[in-house]
Amino acid sequence: MSQTTVNSDSPPARGDNALEQSLYAKRERIYPREVHGLFARLRLTGVAALMGIFYFTPWITWDARQAILFDLPARKFYIFGITFWPQDFIYLALLLIVAALSLFFFTALAGRLWCGYACPQTVWTEVFLWIERKLEGDRSQQMKLDKAPWSGRKLAVKGGKHAIWIVLAAWTGYTFVGYFTPIRELGQSVLSLATGPWETFWIIFYGFATYGNAGWLREQVCIYMCPYARFQSAMFDKNTLIISYDAARGDPRGARKRSTDYKSKGLGDCVDCKICVQVCPTGIDIRNGLQYECIGCAACVDACDDVMEKMGYPKGLVRYTTENAIEGRPARVLRPRVLVYACMLLAVIGTVVGSIVTRIPVGLDVIRDRNSLYRETQDGLVENVYLLKLINMDDVDHVYRLTASGIPGLQLKLDRREVLAPAGAVVEFSARLQADPYDLGSQSTEVRFTLAAVADEAITTTEQARFIGPGSGR
Amino acid sequence: MNEAEIPASQRIIGILWPSFLTAAAATVVFFALFDPVELLAYTDFADSSRVGVYTVGFFLFWLLTTTSSTLTSYFQRPTRTPG
């Protein structure tokens, strides 16, 4: 199998100049031919499911508010029953680690599954291509239309296509912003042309990105812009599932009649119809071996199987296989690389789920009053003042009680005995701590504030602070 | 590979796109740690909306990362032409 283009970062060998230049040559427009078959159906299912999730999710209501809403102005993320705060940033970081590890795991196991079936670039390009096909016709009709001089019909077809693309892109931008601004209210303000400047900007920005990426850039995004496409080869090994042409069976290639005894003529199974090249969305010839442009969409597998069936040959001349299998060596699915990725993935997912389940929905920030170090009361005690910020991250109101510890005989003085915080609210209040200077070991002593909900002892949190004193107690 | 053979459009995308990605990541991390309202409370921009500050912040980050990528790209050019 030719490996020349797998690792795009390696310096080109002498013979690769033509290839290297083609990478940077002016782009030739690719007209992917429509394809039917098992993998096309799988991809269509994936596209429909992911599109459905994306466009439908913001409309789900949960507890009288949008089920999934990233409320940036209020700095709160609502995901069904749970509200996340900036203090929960760790979950976002963990989620990104889960996403990265999943990508490693699935890449090692089955190659570019993500690219071929789930990547938004693939999904939207697929939809845009479908619209194009409905209006302009199949591959050859599209090519003919592009070559033809401008006419009323061409203007109408092209104009109609772009109009539909723009409407879909605008709806996509609106849906995207709907994840950050309540989508129903956003819809009303869009209809009355009263969206805020930033909402308008992001709807247009995201809509334009969709239109540009899926309508115009297409495979160039994968080839030139996608970091994953460049580094995924690092996760490949000889047991990774790839799409490959079986050269031993197919070569030498050549056209022939269905009835010909091609084997006696010294021909392989490949009829050299080039349909696998025509269906490729990135315009490569899979028969040249594994190439980094290949997004693993399996369009060529479907196309070739179709031809093989018509010729009465066994299917699978181009198929999902592994480098080992092609070379006749045993292929192993469970190997150290896959197991390590799987264990890491399970460990991080377990951590995330575990910490969300045991998450305590109250937060406390303690800031020492910086205006004065300390003051002495009339009774000869040392007093420090603190500003406390209580965040009720639960979705019900709570009454909290505050205690302090860390110094013998420490006294906590509050304006009110209990603090009421409505659901999802931040309450700020001040607290004074008083201690006998005799009990202070040093100038700065650690103290702990403990906040507990009156109704539910499990909702409690402890925060540390420093107590400053004269430091000459003993 | 001769630098001059890379079309300008691809060089520009090669600068703008990675800086876009890093700027987006930087924006998320920065504003998760710092609340714009508290950050700007004592400045002339105290009346700005959060989403506005996020957007401006994103573009400032993008400007910064673009500058860095542009300089990298510029310094990668050969300092003299052979021959």
XYZ file of C-alpha atoms in Angstrom:
557
model
C 0.000 0.000 0.000
C 1.296 3.404 -0.884
C 1.955 5.465 2.202
C 3.357 8.505 0.465
C 0.609 10.873 1.436
C -0.416 9.571 4.818
C 1.911 11.733 6.797
C 1.604 15.142 5.278
C 4.118 16.656 7.677
C 7.058 14.655 6.451
C 9.236 16.430 3.887
C 8.433 15.328 0.351
C 10.718 12.828 -1.289
C 12.168 13.721 -4.666
C 9.538 11.851 -6.607
C 6.709 13.565 -4.748
C 7.068 16.991 -6.307
C 4.068 16.518 -8.545
C 1.952 15.494 -5.608
C 3.232 18.315 -3.428
C 2.404 20.806 -6.118
C -1.042 19.384 -6.596
C -1.686 20.054 -2.923
C -1.203 23.730 -3.527
C -2.537 23.899 -7.066
C -5.538 26.021 -7.858
C -8.581 24.138 -6.724
C -10.582 22.333 -9.352
C -14.244 22.234 -8.521
C -15.364 18.767 -7.419
C -18.757 17.496 -8.476
C -19.381 14.456 -6.280
C -21.572 11.913 -8.031
C -24.637 10.758 -6.119
C -24.177 7.383 -4.477
C -26.577 4.767 -3.087
C -25.843 1.832 -0.860
C -25.381 0.652 2.691
C -22.925 3.331 3.798
C -24.781 6.115 2.027
C -27.876 5.078 3.995
C -25.865 5.018 7.228
C -24.529 8.494 6.528
C -27.999 9.753 5.668
C -29.258 8.370 8.988
C -26.403 10.116 10.774
C -27.069 13.394 8.963
C -30.785 13.264 9.720
C -30.235 12.404 13.394
C -27.570 15.050 14.005
C -29.467 17.745 12.110
C -32.595 16.845 14.044
C -30.745 17.118 17.346
C -29.161 20.434 16.419
C -32.290 22.142 15.106
C -34.749 20.655 17.590
C -32.878 20.782 20.922
C -33.297 24.525 21.616
C -37.083 24.115 21.361
C -37.295 21.596 24.204
C -38.729 23.018 27.396
C -37.807 21.720 30.847
C -39.200 23.091 34.103
C -40.754 26.046 32.280
C -37.500 27.147 30.686
C -35.410 26.124 27.706
C -33.922 22.696 28.483
C -30.484 23.492 27.106
C -29.514 27.125 27.329
C -26.045 28.578 27.631
C -27.082 31.856 29.184
C -23.910 33.856 28.638
C -25.324 37.219 29.775
C -26.275 35.685 33.133
C -23.198 33.404 33.247
C -25.295 30.284 33.818
C -25.540 27.117 31.729
C -28.831 25.217 31.988
C -28.681 21.569 30.972
C -32.056 20.027 31.776
C -32.383 19.983 35.571
C -28.843 21.122 36.333
C -27.527 24.670 36.372
C -23.816 25.160 35.832
C -21.951 28.230 37.034
C -18.551 29.661 36.126
C -17.351 27.859 39.273
C -18.183 24.602 37.470
C -15.697 25.367 34.703
C -13.904 22.116 35.544
C -16.821 20.173 34.003
C -16.355 21.970 30.698
C -12.648 21.158 30.780
C -13.415 17.510 31.587
C -16.014 17.403 28.833
C -13.409 18.581 26.332
C -11.032 15.881 27.582
C -13.796 13.299 27.069
C -14.350 14.595 23.539
C -10.638 14.419 22.722
C -10.235 10.930 24.186
C -13.316 9.667 22.319
C -11.794 10.987 19.116
C -8.520 9.142 19.870
C -10.384 5.949 20.759
C -12.615 5.875 17.700
C -9.793 6.916 15.391
C -7.541 4.113 16.601
C -10.401 1.639 16.312
C -12.183 2.626 13.138
C -10.265 5.419 11.469
C -12.058 8.549 10.418
C -15.586 7.594 11.478
C -16.051 11.139 12.775
C -15.121 12.736 9.435
C -17.284 10.477 7.310
C -20.466 10.436 9.343
C -20.625 12.967 12.187
C -18.504 16.039 11.482
C -20.668 19.159 11.039
C -18.663 19.957 7.917
C -19.721 16.611 6.391
C -23.274 16.880 7.634
C -23.961 20.371 6.294
C -22.069 19.760 3.065
C -24.245 16.679 2.540
C -27.399 18.770 2.953
C -26.103 21.562 0.712
C -25.132 18.984 -1.943
C -28.599 17.496 -1.753
C -30.167 20.910 -2.395
C -27.752 21.462 -5.268
C -28.658 18.101 -6.780
C -32.380 18.780 -6.482
C -32.046 22.059 -8.373
C -29.162 21.510 -10.781
C -29.558 17.812 -11.489
C -26.939 15.077 -11.300
C -23.186 15.350 -11.688
C -23.063 15.648 -15.486
C -25.978 18.097 -15.549
C -24.187 20.246 -12.975
C -20.982 20.243 -15.017
C -22.901 21.118 -18.170
C -24.697 23.949 -16.415
C -21.442 25.403 -15.134
C -19.890 25.318 -18.607
C -22.963 26.806 -20.282
C -23.103 30.572 -20.918
C -25.285 32.624 -18.596
C -28.946 32.420 -19.486
C -32.250 33.124 -17.827
C -32.568 29.492 -16.802
C -29.037 29.256 -15.429
C -29.586 32.467 -13.468
C -32.847 31.129 -12.064
C -31.359 27.747 -11.084
C -28.195 29.206 -9.551
C -30.099 32.048 -7.874
C -32.647 29.615 -6.473
C -29.909 27.358 -5.134
C -28.119 30.189 -3.369
C -31.392 31.574 -2.042
C -32.269 28.215 -0.463
C -28.713 27.841 0.858
C -28.894 31.304 2.421
C -32.270 30.606 4.025
C -30.948 27.346 5.506
C -27.737 29.072 6.634
C -29.705 31.888 8.261
C -31.916 29.368 10.054
C -28.754 27.607 11.207
C -27.342 30.882 12.546
C -30.640 31.601 14.298
C -30.654 28.111 15.865
C -27.027 28.524 16.962
C -27.756 31.810 18.718
C -30.874 30.111 20.137
C -28.558 28.033 22.324
C -27.378 31.245 23.984
C -30.501 33.399 23.952
C -33.940 31.879 24.675
C -34.921 30.803 21.173
C -38.634 31.666 21.363
C -37.966 35.223 22.497
C -35.217 35.453 19.899
C -37.719 34.383 17.237
C -40.094 37.160 18.249
C -37.342 39.763 18.156
C -36.148 38.490 14.773
C -39.687 38.761 13.398
C -40.045 42.300 14.713
C -36.479 43.124 13.582
C -35.563 43.996 17.135
C -32.620 41.688 17.847
C -29.762 43.124 19.835
C -26.617 44.116 17.963
C -24.595 41.143 19.212
C -27.332 38.620 18.489
C -27.687 40.012 14.974
C -23.936 39.834 14.526
C -23.652 36.216 15.644
C -26.664 35.056 13.590
C -25.077 36.575 10.481
C -21.580 35.364 11.406
C -22.625 31.765 11.993
C -25.012 31.775 9.025
C -22.260 33.092 6.790
C -19.829 30.458 8.095
C -22.364 27.706 7.300
C -23.020 29.074 3.808
C -19.320 29.523 3.071
C -18.121 26.214 4.519
C -20.860 23.927 3.203
C -21.630 25.776 -0.021
C -18.239 26.973 -1.227
C -15.258 25.598 0.708
C -16.455 22.026 1.259
C -13.586 19.526 1.036
C -11.037 22.361 1.274
C -12.022 22.724 4.937
C -10.975 19.116 5.513
C -7.818 19.339 3.444
C -6.444 22.742 4.428
C -8.213 23.852 7.592
C -8.873 20.831 9.739
C -6.202 20.111 12.360
C -7.654 16.653 13.004
C -7.156 15.615 9.380
C -3.483 16.430 9.741
C -2.750 14.678 13.001
C -5.125 11.704 12.836
C -2.446 9.625 11.110
C -0.584 9.610 14.438
C -3.411 7.528 15.925
C -3.472 5.053 13.056
C -1.773 1.698 13.148
C -1.878 -1.404 10.969
C -5.047 -2.632 12.690
C -7.048 0.556 12.214
C -10.153 0.226 10.080
C -9.553 2.090 6.824
C -11.129 2.193 3.408
C -8.860 0.517 0.948
C -8.706 -0.768 -2.589
C -7.608 -4.384 -2.833
C -4.804 -3.970 -5.343
C -3.897 -7.654 -5.337
C -7.399 -8.481 -6.535
C -8.088 -5.449 -8.721
C -4.877 -4.948 -10.674
C -4.135 -4.916 -13.560
C -7.135 -2.682 -14.252
C -8.899 -2.458 -17.534
C -12.227 -2.105 -19.307
C -13.896 -5.262 -20.482
C -17.273 -6.673 -21.471
C -19.318 -8.429 -18.837
C -18.993 -11.731 -20.678
C -15.194 -11.568 -21.102
C -13.066 -14.143 -19.368
C -10.880 -11.350 -18.024
C -8.654 -13.650 -16.024
C -7.328 -15.346 -19.137
C -6.532 -11.883 -20.513
C -4.498 -11.196 -17.388
C -6.866 -8.535 -16.022
C -7.797 -7.998 -12.368
C -11.295 -7.279 -11.020
C -11.079 -3.485 -11.414
C -12.940 -2.422 -14.567
C -11.358 1.041 -14.351
C -14.763 2.761 -14.575
C -13.485 5.579 -12.336
C -16.855 5.838 -10.583
C -15.020 5.592 -7.247
C -13.188 8.795 -8.209
C -16.371 10.519 -9.342
C -18.241 9.893 -6.088
C -15.347 11.048 -3.888
C -16.209 14.307 -2.114
C -12.520 15.190 -1.827
C -11.721 14.165 -5.399
C -9.082 11.509 -4.733
C -8.537 8.106 -6.309
C -8.764 5.556 -3.490
C -6.839 3.108 -5.677
C -3.691 5.163 -5.059
C -3.677 3.964 -1.448
C -4.412 5.597 1.888
C -4.389 9.380 1.540
C -4.861 12.057 4.126
C -7.581 13.699 2.020
C -9.742 10.579 2.511
C -12.467 11.417 5.026
C -13.581 7.794 5.267
C -17.094 8.457 3.958
C -17.233 5.083 2.157
C -18.916 6.574 -0.919
C -16.379 4.700 -3.071
C -17.231 1.446 -1.251
C -20.901 1.805 -2.161
C -20.069 2.862 -5.714
C -17.665 0.000 -6.351
C -19.975 -2.610 -4.795
C -22.670 -1.429 -7.190
C -20.366 -1.913 -10.184
C -19.123 -5.292 -8.936
C -22.708 -6.435 -8.575
C -23.522 -5.382 -12.147
C -20.425 -7.191 -13.403
C -21.306 -10.316 -11.430
C -18.056 -10.107 -9.420
C -17.863 -10.483 -5.651
C -18.301 -7.216 -3.736
C -15.614 -5.584 -1.623
C -12.938 -4.629 -4.135
C -12.946 -1.314 -2.269
C -13.908 -2.010 1.329
C -13.484 -1.294 5.006
C -10.445 -3.276 6.020
C -7.138 -2.934 7.849
C -3.625 -2.697 6.553
C -2.849 -6.056 8.171
C -5.853 -7.733 6.563
C -4.931 -6.434 3.108
C -1.442 -7.822 3.570
C -2.838 -11.151 4.676
C -1.805 -10.839 8.328
C -4.229 -11.367 11.206
C -6.007 -8.181 12.287
C -6.448 -7.502 15.983
C -9.192 -5.263 17.329
C -8.196 -5.300 20.999
C -4.659 -4.018 21.201
C -2.804 -1.966 23.822
C -3.449 1.363 22.129
C -7.218 0.793 21.982
C -7.352 -0.558 25.538
C -5.374 2.387 26.940
C -7.623 4.917 25.193
C -10.709 3.005 26.387
C -9.536 2.916 30.015
C -8.659 6.614 30.026
C -12.003 7.440 28.468
C -13.948 5.385 31.011
C -11.958 6.892 33.897
C -12.681 10.486 32.840
C -16.359 9.775 32.091
C -16.638 8.088 35.499
C -15.090 11.133 37.157
C -17.459 13.525 35.395
C -20.588 11.517 36.153
C -19.498 10.855 39.719
C -18.730 14.479 40.460
C -21.956 15.720 38.884
C -23.995 13.231 40.918
C -22.257 14.181 44.168
C -22.147 17.870 43.265
C -23.096 20.107 46.171
C -25.229 22.932 44.850
C -23.893 25.742 46.991
C -20.868 27.954 46.506
C -19.152 30.304 48.941
C -16.566 32.972 48.233
C -14.862 34.717 51.137
C -13.034 37.995 50.618
C -11.311 39.692 53.546
C -12.182 43.352 53.850
C -9.063 45.002 52.478
C -9.751 48.437 53.954
C -8.416 47.530 57.363
C -6.151 44.778 58.598
C -7.977 44.376 61.907
C -9.464 46.480 64.666
C -9.754 46.085 68.380
C -13.142 46.115 70.028
C -13.947 47.806 73.304
C -13.721 44.405 74.989
C -10.120 43.999 73.826
C -10.932 41.434 71.133
C -9.416 41.499 67.658
C -11.977 41.839 64.876
C -11.694 41.058 61.154
C -14.378 41.869 58.585
C -15.140 39.587 55.631
C -17.325 39.925 52.579
C -19.091 36.676 51.778
C -20.688 35.733 48.489
C -23.156 32.859 48.643
C -24.296 31.182 45.438
C -27.345 28.964 45.624
C -26.772 26.671 42.658
C -29.854 24.590 43.467
C -33.204 25.076 41.769
C -35.075 25.595 45.054
C -34.754 28.364 47.662
C -32.634 27.625 50.701
C -32.017 29.119 54.129
C -28.388 28.799 55.181
C -26.589 29.029 58.498
C -22.963 30.115 58.729
C -20.403 28.959 61.295
C -16.721 29.722 61.724
C -13.863 27.798 63.298
C -10.095 27.707 63.496
C -9.322 29.746 66.619
C -10.368 28.809 70.164
C -13.258 30.959 71.332
C -13.784 32.452 67.883
C -16.973 34.498 67.686
C -18.990 35.055 64.538
C -21.025 38.248 64.345
C -23.684 38.488 61.666
C -26.380 41.059 60.956
C -28.867 38.228 60.655
C -28.745 34.730 62.026
C -29.740 32.982 58.797
C -29.336 33.841 55.157
C -32.101 33.246 52.639
C -30.975 32.696 49.058
C -33.570 32.168 46.309
C -32.913 29.456 43.705
C -30.038 30.367 41.436
C -29.305 33.614 43.254
C -26.120 35.195 44.536
C -26.351 36.797 47.994
C -23.620 39.023 49.374
C -23.323 39.783 53.054
C -20.632 40.745 55.506
C -19.490 38.838 58.575
C -17.229 39.830 61.460
C -14.992 37.463 63.365
C -13.770 38.285 66.842
C -11.009 36.497 68.718
C -9.031 37.041 71.894
C -5.502 38.190 70.918
C -4.208 35.699 73.504
C -5.507 32.844 71.334
C -3.799 34.045 68.166
C -0.644 32.056 67.445
C 0.709 34.354 64.778
C -0.082 37.470 62.801
C -2.126 35.507 60.298
C -4.230 32.516 61.332
C -6.266 30.240 59.119
C -10.008 30.254 59.781
C -12.787 28.265 58.125
C -16.285 29.377 57.251
C -18.824 26.584 56.965
C -22.148 27.178 55.297
C -24.951 24.631 55.626
C -28.529 24.610 54.432
C -30.940 24.482 57.357
C -33.323 22.063 55.653
C -30.699 19.775 54.139
C -27.515 19.060 56.072
C -25.914 17.494 52.986
C -25.793 20.870 51.264
C -22.746 22.294 52.946
C -19.475 23.850 51.937
C -16.372 25.087 53.743
C -14.146 27.936 52.664
C -10.828 29.051 54.112
C -9.775 32.597 54.961
C -7.063 34.366 56.946
C -7.584 36.079 60.277
C -5.122 38.938 60.817
C -4.126 40.056 64.290
C -1.363 41.912 66.125
C 0.650 38.721 66.316
C 2.096 39.213 69.784
C -0.449 37.171 71.711
C 1.778 34.834 73.615
C 8.453 23.322 -1.686
C 8.666 26.888 -2.842
C 6.827 29.377 -0.622
C 5.814 31.447 -3.620
C 3.795 28.535 -5.011
C 1.311 28.631 -2.158
C -1.609 30.789 -3.244
C -2.159 33.901 -1.161
C -5.689 32.787 -0.254
C -4.387 29.597 1.344
C -1.689 31.484 3.211
C -4.288 33.884 4.566
C -6.564 31.022 5.652
C -3.499 29.352 7.185
C -3.034 32.458 9.338
C -6.643 33.326 10.155
C -7.978 29.864 10.873
C -5.565 28.577 13.575
C -5.714 31.998 15.235
C -9.519 31.786 15.175
C -9.417 28.415 16.951
C -6.952 29.536 19.630
C -8.785 32.830 20.112
C -12.050 30.952 20.655
C -10.406 28.718 23.268
C -8.767 31.702 24.964
C -12.106 33.560 25.081
C -13.869 30.637 26.748
C -11.165 30.178 29.377
C -10.694 33.888 30.055
C -14.362 34.736 30.516
C -15.030 31.611 32.540
C -12.467 32.905 35.042
C -13.234 36.634 34.864
C -16.683 38.172 34.868
C -16.717 41.184 32.511
C -19.083 43.073 34.819
C -16.640 42.840 37.710
C -13.659 43.397 35.450
C -15.002 46.630 33.998
C -16.909 47.880 37.045
C -14.575 50.824 37.685
C -13.781 51.713 34.070
C -15.483 53.789 31.391
C -16.928 50.564 29.964
C -18.960 49.748 33.066
C -22.244 49.926 31.134
C -21.246 47.300 28.531
C -23.383 44.205 28.240
C -21.688 40.890 28.968
C -22.327 39.500 25.503
C -20.854 42.669 24.030
C -17.706 42.317 26.112
C -17.456 38.612 25.179
C -17.673 39.514 21.482
C -15.159 42.366 21.684
C -12.917 40.173 23.831
C -13.054 37.415 21.251
C -12.035 39.759 18.469
C -9.222 41.237 20.550
C -7.932 37.722 21.190
C -8.272 36.989 17.494
C -6.315 40.114 16.637
C -3.600 39.030 19.035
C -3.351 35.459 17.753
C -3.546 36.651 14.127
C -0.631 38.988 14.757
C 1.368 36.124 16.175
C 0.514 33.771 13.293
C 1.276 36.470 10.717
C 4.686 37.093 12.258
C 5.425 33.361 12.329
C 4.421 33.063 8.696
C 6.491 36.138 7.805
C 9.621 34.942 9.591
C 9.365 31.554 7.911
C 10.145 33.087 4.536
C 13.662 32.476 3.303
C 15.835 35.472 4.072
C 17.546 35.347 0.706
C 16.629 33.825 -2.634
C 19.018 31.140 -3.856
C 21.282 31.900 -6.814
